[in-house]
């Protein structure tokens, strides 16, 4: 099955495809939340030549500016209605950071290494939901504290000390990448659309406690106690 969207299209991967196996393994590794678990319905690969060229150009710029650049795979949860425009035009930086829950570590585009975390931003009422697995450029990450109010939210990352270059990424924890924020257009590429379901965890079944009947000994079971003379 293919979905055409002007200059972009998506095609569904078969379950025996190597990319399907790689993406599904990465998704399922972090698909369990506190009281739910996610399961995959389908994985579609995004093909958008124009966005790929812009992403590759920024990758070259990062290497020239910072001397190093990594591409990391991160999830982005969103409503199903937003997927077509993201696949066609990429994320719009100016529209992101408006969601209160997504302004805590910077007013940019948020990503996470955890599928379960991304699922909180997907459709609540849809049985089959969707999220994106994106390629994200990362060079210099700055860990930042949670913004306690909107006036403290970063709109741009600060400058790297002793240089005229800014950090390209902010994060809550740069090792776990549980929250990653990007501020520049096309420093990310929506690579895959993952359709999934969210299931409530069944209650833990505990073995019934067996209570044995208490058998009282006969009244003459114990020898009669006599004090020493």
mmCIF file with all atom_site columns, C-alpha atoms in Angstrom:
data_model
loop_
_atom_site.group_PDB
_atom_site.id
_atom_site.type_symbol
_atom_site.label_atom_id
_atom_site.label_alt_id
_atom_site.label_comp_id
_atom_site.label_asym_id
_atom_site.label_entity_id
_atom_site.label_seq_id
_atom_site.pdbx_PDB_ins_code
_atom_site.Cartn_x
_atom_site.Cartn_y
_atom_site.Cartn_z
_atom_site.occupancy
_atom_site.B_iso_or_equiv
_atom_site.pdbx_formal_charge
_atom_site.auth_seq_id
_atom_site.auth_comp_id
_atom_site.auth_asym_id
_atom_site.auth_atom_id
_atom_site.pdbx_PDB_model_num
ATOM 1   C CA . UNK A 1 1   ? 0.000  0.000   0.000  1.00 0.00 ? 1   UNK A CA 1
ATOM 2   C CA . UNK A 1 2   ? 1.317  3.459   -0.905 1.00 0.00 ? 2   UNK A CA 1
ATOM 3   C CA . UNK A 1 3   ? 0.101  6.891   0.165  1.00 0.00 ? 3   UNK A CA 1
ATOM 4   C CA . UNK A 1 4   ? 1.017  9.731   -2.191 1.00 0.00 ? 4   UNK A CA 1
ATOM 5   C CA . UNK A 1 5   ? 1.121  13.265  -0.815 1.00 0.00 ? 5   UNK A CA 1
ATOM 6   C CA . UNK A 1 6   ? 2.375  15.647  -3.529 1.00 0.00 ? 6   UNK A CA 1
ATOM 7   C CA . UNK A 1 7   ? 6.194  15.444  -3.380 1.00 0.00 ? 7   UNK A CA 1
ATOM 8   C CA . UNK A 1 8   ? 6.145  12.797  -0.642 1.00 0.00 ? 8   UNK A CA 1
ATOM 9   C CA . UNK A 1 9   ? 4.842  9.277   -0.401 1.00 0.00 ? 9   UNK A CA 1
ATOM 10  C CA . UNK A 1 10  ? 4.734  6.490   2.162  1.00 0.00 ? 10  UNK A CA 1
ATOM 11  C CA . UNK A 1 11  ? 4.806  2.792   1.539  1.00 0.00 ? 11  UNK A CA 1
ATOM 12  C CA . UNK A 1 12  ? 3.973  0.099   4.041  1.00 0.00 ? 12  UNK A CA 1
ATOM 13  C CA . UNK A 1 13  ? 6.785  -2.279  4.909  1.00 0.00 ? 13  UNK A CA 1
ATOM 14  C CA . UNK A 1 14  ? 6.195  -6.009  5.029  1.00 0.00 ? 14  UNK A CA 1
ATOM 15  C CA . UNK A 1 15  ? 6.868  -7.692  8.351  1.00 0.00 ? 15  UNK A CA 1
ATOM 16  C CA . UNK A 1 16  ? 9.783  -9.674  6.885  1.00 0.00 ? 16  UNK A CA 1
ATOM 17  C CA . UNK A 1 17  ? 11.483 -6.506  5.590  1.00 0.00 ? 17  UNK A CA 1
ATOM 18  C CA . UNK A 1 18  ? 14.810 -5.765  7.310  1.00 0.00 ? 18  UNK A CA 1
ATOM 19  C CA . UNK A 1 19  ? 13.845 -2.124  7.957  1.00 0.00 ? 19  UNK A CA 1
ATOM 20  C CA . UNK A 1 20  ? 10.545 -3.249  9.492  1.00 0.00 ? 20  UNK A CA 1
ATOM 21  C CA . UNK A 1 21  ? 12.424 -5.596  11.807 1.00 0.00 ? 21  UNK A CA 1
ATOM 22  C CA . UNK A 1 22  ? 14.880 -2.860  12.811 1.00 0.00 ? 22  UNK A CA 1
ATOM 23  C CA . UNK A 1 23  ? 12.201 -0.220  13.464 1.00 0.00 ? 23  UNK A CA 1
ATOM 24  C CA . UNK A 1 24  ? 9.856  -2.613  15.280 1.00 0.00 ? 24  UNK A CA 1
ATOM 25  C CA . UNK A 1 25  ? 12.666 -3.832  17.557 1.00 0.00 ? 25  UNK A CA 1
ATOM 26  C CA . UNK A 1 26  ? 13.583 -0.241  18.432 1.00 0.00 ? 26  UNK A CA 1
ATOM 27  C CA . UNK A 1 27  ? 9.917  0.645   19.059 1.00 0.00 ? 27  UNK A CA 1
ATOM 28  C CA . UNK A 1 28  ? 9.107  -2.388  21.198 1.00 0.00 ? 28  UNK A CA 1
ATOM 29  C CA . UNK A 1 29  ? 12.211 -1.871  23.337 1.00 0.00 ? 29  UNK A CA 1
ATOM 30  C CA . UNK A 1 30  ? 10.529 1.174   24.924 1.00 0.00 ? 30  UNK A CA 1
ATOM 31  C CA . UNK A 1 31  ? 6.849  0.355   24.296 1.00 0.00 ? 31  UNK A CA 1
ATOM 32  C CA . UNK A 1 32  ? 5.865  -0.400  27.883 1.00 0.00 ? 32  UNK A CA 1
ATOM 33  C CA . UNK A 1 33  ? 4.546  2.360   30.124 1.00 0.00 ? 33  UNK A CA 1
ATOM 34  C CA . UNK A 1 34  ? 3.579  2.321   33.769 1.00 0.00 ? 34  UNK A CA 1
ATOM 35  C CA . UNK A 1 35  ? 0.110  0.904   33.137 1.00 0.00 ? 35  UNK A CA 1
ATOM 36  C CA . UNK A 1 36  ? 0.024  0.204   29.391 1.00 0.00 ? 36  UNK A CA 1
ATOM 37  C CA . UNK A 1 37  ? 1.881  -1.487  26.563 1.00 0.00 ? 37  UNK A CA 1
ATOM 38  C CA . UNK A 1 38  ? 2.032  -0.606  22.850 1.00 0.00 ? 38  UNK A CA 1
ATOM 39  C CA . UNK A 1 39  ? 1.733  -2.973  19.903 1.00 0.00 ? 39  UNK A CA 1
ATOM 40  C CA . UNK A 1 40  ? 2.516  -2.308  16.235 1.00 0.00 ? 40  UNK A CA 1
ATOM 41  C CA . UNK A 1 41  ? -0.193 -2.313  13.570 1.00 0.00 ? 41  UNK A CA 1
ATOM 42  C CA . UNK A 1 42  ? 1.905  -1.159  10.600 1.00 0.00 ? 42  UNK A CA 1
ATOM 43  C CA . UNK A 1 43  ? 5.131  0.642   9.686  1.00 0.00 ? 43  UNK A CA 1
ATOM 44  C CA . UNK A 1 44  ? 5.370  2.946   6.675  1.00 0.00 ? 44  UNK A CA 1
ATOM 45  C CA . UNK A 1 45  ? 8.595  4.318   5.240  1.00 0.00 ? 45  UNK A CA 1
ATOM 46  C CA . UNK A 1 46  ? 8.558  7.971   4.195  1.00 0.00 ? 46  UNK A CA 1
ATOM 47  C CA . UNK A 1 47  ? 10.121 8.977   0.892  1.00 0.00 ? 47  UNK A CA 1
ATOM 48  C CA . UNK A 1 48  ? 10.502 12.725  0.438  1.00 0.00 ? 48  UNK A CA 1
ATOM 49  C CA . UNK A 1 49  ? 13.454 13.649  -1.744 1.00 0.00 ? 49  UNK A CA 1
ATOM 50  C CA . UNK A 1 50  ? 13.150 17.406  -1.118 1.00 0.00 ? 50  UNK A CA 1
ATOM 51  C CA . UNK A 1 51  ? 13.217 17.030  2.676  1.00 0.00 ? 51  UNK A CA 1
ATOM 52  C CA . UNK A 1 52  ? 16.055 14.521  2.476  1.00 0.00 ? 52  UNK A CA 1
ATOM 53  C CA . UNK A 1 53  ? 18.184 17.021  0.518  1.00 0.00 ? 53  UNK A CA 1
ATOM 54  C CA . UNK A 1 54  ? 17.556 19.745  3.123  1.00 0.00 ? 54  UNK A CA 1
ATOM 55  C CA . UNK A 1 55  ? 18.411 17.326  5.928  1.00 0.00 ? 55  UNK A CA 1
ATOM 56  C CA . UNK A 1 56  ? 21.638 16.242  4.196  1.00 0.00 ? 56  UNK A CA 1
ATOM 57  C CA . UNK A 1 57  ? 22.597 19.889  3.639  1.00 0.00 ? 57  UNK A CA 1
ATOM 58  C CA . UNK A 1 58  ? 22.197 20.635  7.351  1.00 0.00 ? 58  UNK A CA 1
ATOM 59  C CA . UNK A 1 59  ? 24.218 17.545  8.187  1.00 0.00 ? 59  UNK A CA 1
ATOM 60  C CA . UNK A 1 60  ? 27.092 18.931  6.096  1.00 0.00 ? 60  UNK A CA 1
ATOM 61  C CA . UNK A 1 61  ? 26.713 22.336  7.807  1.00 0.00 ? 61  UNK A CA 1
ATOM 62  C CA . UNK A 1 62  ? 26.878 20.739  11.255 1.00 0.00 ? 62  UNK A CA 1
ATOM 63  C CA . UNK A 1 63  ? 30.075 18.922  10.357 1.00 0.00 ? 63  UNK A CA 1
ATOM 64  C CA . UNK A 1 64  ? 31.614 22.143  9.054  1.00 0.00 ? 64  UNK A CA 1
ATOM 65  C CA . UNK A 1 65  ? 30.563 24.219  12.083 1.00 0.00 ? 65  UNK A CA 1
ATOM 66  C CA . UNK A 1 66  ? 30.999 21.735  14.910 1.00 0.00 ? 66  UNK A CA 1
ATOM 67  C CA . UNK A 1 67  ? 33.396 19.202  13.434 1.00 0.00 ? 67  UNK A CA 1
ATOM 68  C CA . UNK A 1 68  ? 31.112 16.344  14.413 1.00 0.00 ? 68  UNK A CA 1
ATOM 69  C CA . UNK A 1 69  ? 27.543 15.288  13.757 1.00 0.00 ? 69  UNK A CA 1
ATOM 70  C CA . UNK A 1 70  ? 25.484 12.264  14.732 1.00 0.00 ? 70  UNK A CA 1
ATOM 71  C CA . UNK A 1 71  ? 22.175 11.052  13.362 1.00 0.00 ? 71  UNK A CA 1
ATOM 72  C CA . UNK A 1 72  ? 19.989 9.581   16.094 1.00 0.00 ? 72  UNK A CA 1
ATOM 73  C CA . UNK A 1 73  ? 16.609 7.865   15.759 1.00 0.00 ? 73  UNK A CA 1
ATOM 74  C CA . UNK A 1 74  ? 13.969 9.465   17.986 1.00 0.00 ? 74  UNK A CA 1
ATOM 75  C CA . UNK A 1 75  ? 10.181 9.325   18.304 1.00 0.00 ? 75  UNK A CA 1
ATOM 76  C CA . UNK A 1 76  ? 7.698  12.169  17.985 1.00 0.00 ? 76  UNK A CA 1
ATOM 77  C CA . UNK A 1 77  ? 4.100  11.682  19.107 1.00 0.00 ? 77  UNK A CA 1
ATOM 78  C CA . UNK A 1 78  ? 1.369  13.701  17.411 1.00 0.00 ? 78  UNK A CA 1
ATOM 79  C CA . UNK A 1 79  ? -2.250 13.529  16.230 1.00 0.00 ? 79  UNK A CA 1
ATOM 80  C CA . UNK A 1 80  ? -2.999 11.441  13.140 1.00 0.00 ? 80  UNK A CA 1
ATOM 81  C CA . UNK A 1 81  ? -4.344 14.542  11.374 1.00 0.00 ? 81  UNK A CA 1
ATOM 82  C CA . UNK A 1 82  ? -0.871 16.155  11.574 1.00 0.00 ? 82  UNK A CA 1
ATOM 83  C CA . UNK A 1 83  ? 1.022  13.294  9.948  1.00 0.00 ? 83  UNK A CA 1
ATOM 84  C CA . UNK A 1 84  ? 0.359  14.154  6.252  1.00 0.00 ? 84  UNK A CA 1
ATOM 85  C CA . UNK A 1 85  ? 1.608  17.754  6.567  1.00 0.00 ? 85  UNK A CA 1
ATOM 86  C CA . UNK A 1 86  ? 4.711  16.680  8.520  1.00 0.00 ? 86  UNK A CA 1
ATOM 87  C CA . UNK A 1 87  ? 5.545  14.025  5.927  1.00 0.00 ? 87  UNK A CA 1
ATOM 88  C CA . UNK A 1 88  ? 5.082  16.594  3.148  1.00 0.00 ? 88  UNK A CA 1
ATOM 89  C CA . UNK A 1 89  ? 6.606  19.759  4.672  1.00 0.00 ? 89  UNK A CA 1
ATOM 90  C CA . UNK A 1 90  ? 8.421  18.589  7.829  1.00 0.00 ? 90  UNK A CA 1
ATOM 91  C CA . UNK A 1 91  ? 7.841  20.041  11.301 1.00 0.00 ? 91  UNK A CA 1
ATOM 92  C CA . UNK A 1 92  ? 7.088  23.739  11.534 1.00 0.00 ? 92  UNK A CA 1
ATOM 93  C CA . UNK A 1 93  ? 9.335  25.197  14.241 1.00 0.00 ? 93  UNK A CA 1
ATOM 94  C CA . UNK A 1 94  ? 7.068  28.228  14.718 1.00 0.00 ? 94  UNK A CA 1
ATOM 95  C CA . UNK A 1 95  ? 4.111  26.011  15.622 1.00 0.00 ? 95  UNK A CA 1
ATOM 96  C CA . UNK A 1 96  ? 5.955  23.917  18.168 1.00 0.00 ? 96  UNK A CA 1
ATOM 97  C CA . UNK A 1 97  ? 6.474  24.624  21.822 1.00 0.00 ? 97  UNK A CA 1
ATOM 98  C CA . UNK A 1 98  ? 2.891  25.863  22.168 1.00 0.00 ? 98  UNK A CA 1
ATOM 99  C CA . UNK A 1 99  ? 1.797  22.755  24.006 1.00 0.00 ? 99  UNK A CA 1
ATOM 100 C CA . UNK A 1 100 ? 2.362  23.396  27.706 1.00 0.00 ? 100 UNK A CA 1
ATOM 101 C CA . UNK A 1 101 ? 3.799  19.934  28.260 1.00 0.00 ? 101 UNK A CA 1
ATOM 102 C CA . UNK A 1 102 ? 6.295  20.484  25.473 1.00 0.00 ? 102 UNK A CA 1
ATOM 103 C CA . UNK A 1 103 ? 7.777  23.793  26.617 1.00 0.00 ? 103 UNK A CA 1
ATOM 104 C CA . UNK A 1 104 ? 9.562  22.443  29.666 1.00 0.00 ? 104 UNK A CA 1
ATOM 105 C CA . UNK A 1 105 ? 12.983 22.061  28.037 1.00 0.00 ? 105 UNK A CA 1
ATOM 106 C CA . UNK A 1 106 ? 12.735 24.539  25.169 1.00 0.00 ? 106 UNK A CA 1
ATOM 107 C CA . UNK A 1 107 ? 10.210 25.956  22.699 1.00 0.00 ? 107 UNK A CA 1
ATOM 108 C CA . UNK A 1 108 ? 11.253 23.852  19.729 1.00 0.00 ? 108 UNK A CA 1
ATOM 109 C CA . UNK A 1 109 ? 10.375 20.469  18.252 1.00 0.00 ? 109 UNK A CA 1
ATOM 110 C CA . UNK A 1 110 ? 10.443 17.756  20.914 1.00 0.00 ? 110 UNK A CA 1
ATOM 111 C CA . UNK A 1 111 ? 11.680 14.209  20.404 1.00 0.00 ? 111 UNK A CA 1
ATOM 112 C CA . UNK A 1 112 ? 12.240 11.245  22.697 1.00 0.00 ? 112 UNK A CA 1
ATOM 113 C CA . UNK A 1 113 ? 14.047 7.922   22.619 1.00 0.00 ? 113 UNK A CA 1
ATOM 114 C CA . UNK A 1 114 ? 11.038 6.267   24.307 1.00 0.00 ? 114 UNK A CA 1
ATOM 115 C CA . UNK A 1 115 ? 7.981  5.162   22.323 1.00 0.00 ? 115 UNK A CA 1
ATOM 116 C CA . UNK A 1 116 ? 5.836  4.990   25.473 1.00 0.00 ? 116 UNK A CA 1
ATOM 117 C CA . UNK A 1 117 ? 6.597  8.650   26.253 1.00 0.00 ? 117 UNK A CA 1
ATOM 118 C CA . UNK A 1 118 ? 5.777  9.757   22.697 1.00 0.00 ? 118 UNK A CA 1
ATOM 119 C CA . UNK A 1 119 ? 2.421  7.940   22.861 1.00 0.00 ? 119 UNK A CA 1
ATOM 120 C CA . UNK A 1 120 ? 1.087  10.451  25.424 1.00 0.00 ? 120 UNK A CA 1
ATOM 121 C CA . UNK A 1 121 ? 0.917  13.078  22.649 1.00 0.00 ? 121 UNK A CA 1
ATOM 122 C CA . UNK A 1 122 ? -0.991 10.863  20.198 1.00 0.00 ? 122 UNK A CA 1
ATOM 123 C CA . UNK A 1 123 ? -4.767 10.637  19.741 1.00 0.00 ? 123 UNK A CA 1
ATOM 124 C CA . UNK A 1 124 ? -6.394 9.522   22.973 1.00 0.00 ? 124 UNK A CA 1
ATOM 125 C CA . UNK A 1 125 ? -9.693 8.354   21.500 1.00 0.00 ? 125 UNK A CA 1
ATOM 126 C CA . UNK A 1 126 ? -8.448 6.550   18.381 1.00 0.00 ? 126 UNK A CA 1
ATOM 127 C CA . UNK A 1 127 ? -7.988 2.798   18.629 1.00 0.00 ? 127 UNK A CA 1
ATOM 128 C CA . UNK A 1 128 ? -5.154 2.909   16.078 1.00 0.00 ? 128 UNK A CA 1
ATOM 129 C CA . UNK A 1 129 ? -2.792 5.801   16.753 1.00 0.00 ? 129 UNK A CA 1
ATOM 130 C CA . UNK A 1 130 ? 0.307  7.023   14.910 1.00 0.00 ? 130 UNK A CA 1
ATOM 131 C CA . UNK A 1 131 ? 3.712  8.424   15.788 1.00 0.00 ? 131 UNK A CA 1
ATOM 132 C CA . UNK A 1 132 ? 6.830  9.259   13.802 1.00 0.00 ? 132 UNK A CA 1
ATOM 133 C CA . UNK A 1 133 ? 10.301 7.806   14.034 1.00 0.00 ? 133 UNK A CA 1
ATOM 134 C CA . UNK A 1 134 ? 12.661 10.549  12.887 1.00 0.00 ? 134 UNK A CA 1
ATOM 135 C CA . UNK A 1 135 ? 16.302 10.966  11.981 1.00 0.00 ? 135 UNK A CA 1
ATOM 136 C CA . UNK A 1 136 ? 17.627 13.843  14.103 1.00 0.00 ? 136 UNK A CA 1
ATOM 137 C CA . UNK A 1 137 ? 20.934 15.702  13.765 1.00 0.00 ? 137 UNK A CA 1
ATOM 138 C CA . UNK A 1 138 ? 22.816 16.109  17.041 1.00 0.00 ? 138 UNK A CA 1
ATOM 139 C CA . UNK A 1 139 ? 26.195 17.692  17.657 1.00 0.00 ? 139 UNK A CA 1
ATOM 140 C CA . UNK A 1 140 ? 26.388 19.771  20.857 1.00 0.00 ? 140 UNK A CA 1
ATOM 141 C CA . UNK A 1 141 ? 23.726 18.985  23.462 1.00 0.00 ? 141 UNK A CA 1
ATOM 142 C CA . UNK A 1 142 ? 23.116 21.143  26.514 1.00 0.00 ? 142 UNK A CA 1
ATOM 143 C CA . UNK A 1 143 ? 21.240 19.723  29.488 1.00 0.00 ? 143 UNK A CA 1
ATOM 144 C CA . UNK A 1 144 ? 18.799 22.314  30.840 1.00 0.00 ? 144 UNK A CA 1
ATOM 145 C CA . UNK A 1 145 ? 16.569 22.406  33.937 1.00 0.00 ? 145 UNK A CA 1
ATOM 146 C CA . UNK A 1 146 ? 12.812 22.206  33.622 1.00 0.00 ? 146 UNK A CA 1
ATOM 147 C CA . UNK A 1 147 ? 11.274 25.633  33.010 1.00 0.00 ? 147 UNK A CA 1
ATOM 148 C CA . UNK A 1 148 ? 9.055  26.479  35.974 1.00 0.00 ? 148 UNK A CA 1
ATOM 149 C CA . UNK A 1 149 ? 7.047  29.037  33.969 1.00 0.00 ? 149 UNK A CA 1
ATOM 150 C CA . UNK A 1 150 ? 6.670  30.111  30.344 1.00 0.00 ? 150 UNK A CA 1
ATOM 151 C CA . UNK A 1 151 ? 8.941  33.148  30.771 1.00 0.00 ? 151 UNK A CA 1
ATOM 152 C CA . UNK A 1 152 ? 11.877 30.854  31.524 1.00 0.00 ? 152 UNK A CA 1
ATOM 153 C CA . UNK A 1 153 ? 11.360 28.685  28.436 1.00 0.00 ? 153 UNK A CA 1
ATOM 154 C CA . UNK A 1 154 ? 14.294 28.769  26.031 1.00 0.00 ? 154 UNK A CA 1
ATOM 155 C CA . UNK A 1 155 ? 13.409 30.028  22.557 1.00 0.00 ? 155 UNK A CA 1
ATOM 156 C CA . UNK A 1 156 ? 17.000 29.472  21.393 1.00 0.00 ? 156 UNK A CA 1
ATOM 157 C CA . UNK A 1 157 ? 19.807 27.458  22.947 1.00 0.00 ? 157 UNK A CA 1
ATOM 158 C CA . UNK A 1 158 ? 22.604 29.503  24.573 1.00 0.00 ? 158 UNK A CA 1
ATOM 159 C CA . UNK A 1 159 ? 26.046 30.069  23.092 1.00 0.00 ? 159 UNK A CA 1
ATOM 160 C CA . UNK A 1 160 ? 28.803 27.553  23.639 1.00 0.00 ? 160 UNK A CA 1
ATOM 161 C CA . UNK A 1 161 ? 31.242 29.144  26.064 1.00 0.00 ? 161 UNK A CA 1
ATOM 162 C CA . UNK A 1 162 ? 34.128 30.908  24.324 1.00 0.00 ? 162 UNK A CA 1
ATOM 163 C CA . UNK A 1 163 ? 32.564 30.711  20.849 1.00 0.00 ? 163 UNK A CA 1
ATOM 164 C CA . UNK A 1 164 ? 30.008 32.485  18.690 1.00 0.00 ? 164 UNK A CA 1
ATOM 165 C CA . UNK A 1 165 ? 28.179 29.194  18.088 1.00 0.00 ? 165 UNK A CA 1
ATOM 166 C CA . UNK A 1 166 ? 25.033 28.119  19.873 1.00 0.00 ? 166 UNK A CA 1
ATOM 167 C CA . UNK A 1 167 ? 24.321 24.648  21.161 1.00 0.00 ? 167 UNK A CA 1
ATOM 168 C CA . UNK A 1 168 ? 22.224 22.897  18.533 1.00 0.00 ? 168 UNK A CA 1
ATOM 169 C CA . UNK A 1 169 ? 20.149 20.814  20.957 1.00 0.00 ? 169 UNK A CA 1
ATOM 170 C CA . UNK A 1 170 ? 18.797 21.019  24.501 1.00 0.00 ? 170 UNK A CA 1
ATOM 171 C CA . UNK A 1 171 ? 17.817 18.038  26.617 1.00 0.00 ? 171 UNK A CA 1
ATOM 172 C CA . UNK A 1 172 ? 16.684 16.912  30.020 1.00 0.00 ? 172 UNK A CA 1
ATOM 173 C CA . UNK A 1 173 ? 19.235 14.111  29.972 1.00 0.00 ? 173 UNK A CA 1
ATOM 174 C CA . UNK A 1 174 ? 21.614 13.894  27.033 1.00 0.00 ? 174 UNK A CA 1
ATOM 175 C CA . UNK A 1 175 ? 22.505 10.273  27.777 1.00 0.00 ? 175 UNK A CA 1
ATOM 176 C CA . UNK A 1 176 ? 18.999 8.820   27.917 1.00 0.00 ? 176 UNK A CA 1
ATOM 177 C CA . UNK A 1 177 ? 17.559 11.368  25.432 1.00 0.00 ? 177 UNK A CA 1
ATOM 178 C CA . UNK A 1 178 ? 14.173 11.117  27.119 1.00 0.00 ? 178 UNK A CA 1
ATOM 179 C CA . UNK A 1 179 ? 13.475 14.715  26.019 1.00 0.00 ? 179 UNK A CA 1
ATOM 180 C CA . UNK A 1 180 ? 15.373 16.310  23.122 1.00 0.00 ? 180 UNK A CA 1
ATOM 181 C CA . UNK A 1 181 ? 14.537 19.735  21.669 1.00 0.00 ? 181 UNK A CA 1
ATOM 182 C CA . UNK A 1 182 ? 15.570 21.033  18.236 1.00 0.00 ? 182 UNK A CA 1
ATOM 183 C CA . UNK A 1 183 ? 15.341 24.686  17.175 1.00 0.00 ? 183 UNK A CA 1
ATOM 184 C CA . UNK A 1 184 ? 16.382 24.784  13.505 1.00 0.00 ? 184 UNK A CA 1
ATOM 185 C CA . UNK A 1 185 ? 14.326 23.788  10.474 1.00 0.00 ? 185 UNK A CA 1
ATOM 186 C CA . UNK A 1 186 ? 15.201 20.557  8.673  1.00 0.00 ? 186 UNK A CA 1
ATOM 187 C CA . UNK A 1 187 ? 17.636 19.300  11.280 1.00 0.00 ? 187 UNK A CA 1
ATOM 188 C CA . UNK A 1 188 ? 15.280 16.315  11.451 1.00 0.00 ? 188 UNK A CA 1
ATOM 189 C CA . UNK A 1 189 ? 13.660 14.049  8.897  1.00 0.00 ? 189 UNK A CA 1
ATOM 190 C CA . UNK A 1 190 ? 10.369 12.122  9.391  1.00 0.00 ? 190 UNK A CA 1
ATOM 191 C CA . UNK A 1 191 ? 11.631 8.700   8.324  1.00 0.00 ? 191 UNK A CA 1
ATOM 192 C CA . UNK A 1 192 ? 8.856  6.296   9.386  1.00 0.00 ? 192 UNK A CA 1
ATOM 193 C CA . UNK A 1 193 ? 5.180  6.438   10.361 1.00 0.00 ? 193 UNK A CA 1
ATOM 194 C CA . UNK A 1 194 ? 4.311  3.835   12.993 1.00 0.00 ? 194 UNK A CA 1
ATOM 195 C CA . UNK A 1 195 ? 0.666  2.855   13.488 1.00 0.00 ? 195 UNK A CA 1
ATOM 196 C CA . UNK A 1 196 ? 0.073  1.263   16.876 1.00 0.00 ? 196 UNK A CA 1
ATOM 197 C CA . UNK A 1 197 ? -2.419 0.345   19.569 1.00 0.00 ? 197 UNK A CA 1
ATOM 198 C CA . UNK A 1 198 ? -2.247 1.065   23.286 1.00 0.00 ? 198 UNK A CA 1
ATOM 199 C CA . UNK A 1 199 ? -3.341 -1.706  25.643 1.00 0.00 ? 199 UNK A CA 1
ATOM 200 C CA . UNK A 1 200 ? -3.968 -1.431  29.355 1.00 0.00 ? 200 UNK A CA 1
ATOM 201 C CA . UNK A 1 201 ? -1.755 -3.738  31.351 1.00 0.00 ? 201 UNK A CA 1
ATOM 202 C CA . UNK A 1 202 ? -3.799 -6.612  32.802 1.00 0.00 ? 202 UNK A CA 1
ATOM 203 C CA . UNK A 1 203 ? -3.831 -6.689  36.594 1.00 0.00 ? 203 UNK A CA 1
ATOM 204 C CA . UNK A 1 204 ? -1.212 -8.894  38.146 1.00 0.00 ? 204 UNK A CA 1
ATOM 205 C CA . UNK A 1 205 ? -2.733 -12.253 38.958 1.00 0.00 ? 205 UNK A CA 1
ATOM 206 C CA . UNK A 1 206 ? -1.671 -13.362 42.392 1.00 0.00 ? 206 UNK A CA 1
ATOM 207 C CA . UNK A 1 207 ? -1.951 -16.949 43.549 1.00 0.00 ? 207 UNK A CA 1
ATOM 208 C CA . UNK A 1 208 ? -4.756 -17.307 46.094 1.00 0.00 ? 208 UNK A CA 1
ATOM 209 C CA . UNK A 1 209 ? -3.501 -17.597 49.616 1.00 0.00 ? 209 UNK A CA 1
ATOM 210 C CA . UNK A 1 210 ? -4.235 -21.013 51.035 1.00 0.00 ? 210 UNK A CA 1
ATOM 211 C CA . UNK A 1 211 ? -5.365 -20.871 54.630 1.00 0.00 ? 211 UNK A CA 1
ATOM 212 C CA . UNK A 1 212 ? -5.137 -24.249 56.285 1.00 0.00 ? 212 UNK A CA 1
ATOM 213 C CA . UNK A 1 213 ? -7.571 -25.247 58.976 1.00 0.00 ? 213 UNK A CA 1
ATOM 214 C CA . UNK A 1 214 ? -6.006 -25.012 62.389 1.00 0.00 ? 214 UNK A CA 1
ATOM 215 C CA . UNK A 1 215 ? -6.038 -28.373 64.108 1.00 0.00 ? 215 UNK A CA 1
ATOM 216 C CA . UNK A 1 216 ? -6.049 -28.091 67.859 1.00 0.00 ? 216 UNK A CA 1
ATOM 217 C CA . UNK A 1 217 ? -4.353 -30.895 69.763 1.00 0.00 ? 217 UNK A CA 1
ATOM 218 C CA . UNK A 1 218 ? -6.443 -32.923 72.196 1.00 0.00 ? 218 UNK A CA 1
ATOM 219 C CA . UNK A 1 219 ? -6.605 -31.526 75.698 1.00 0.00 ? 219 UNK A CA 1
ATOM 220 C CA . UNK A 1 220 ? -4.450 -34.351 77.059 1.00 0.00 ? 220 UNK A CA 1
ATOM 221 C CA . UNK A 1 221 ? -1.781 -34.078 74.349 1.00 0.00 ? 221 UNK A CA 1
ATOM 222 C CA . UNK A 1 222 ? 0.721  -32.280 76.575 1.00 0.00 ? 222 UNK A CA 1
ATOM 223 C CA . UNK A 1 223 ? 1.990  -34.047 79.665 1.00 0.00 ? 223 UNK A CA 1
ATOM 224 C CA . UNK A 1 224 ? 0.636  -32.678 82.877 1.00 0.00 ? 224 UNK A CA 1
ATOM 225 C CA . UNK A 1 225 ? 2.903  -30.074 84.343 1.00 0.00 ? 225 UNK A CA 1
ATOM 226 C CA . UNK A 1 226 ? 3.879  -30.694 87.923 1.00 0.00 ? 226 UNK A CA 1
ATOM 227 C CA . UNK A 1 227 ? 6.126  -28.339 89.838 1.00 0.00 ? 227 UNK A CA 1
ATOM 228 C CA . UNK A 1 228 ? 9.224  -29.854 91.350 1.00 0.00 ? 228 UNK A CA 1
ATOM 229 C CA . UNK A 1 229 ? 8.928  -30.831 94.998 1.00 0.00 ? 229 UNK A CA 1
#
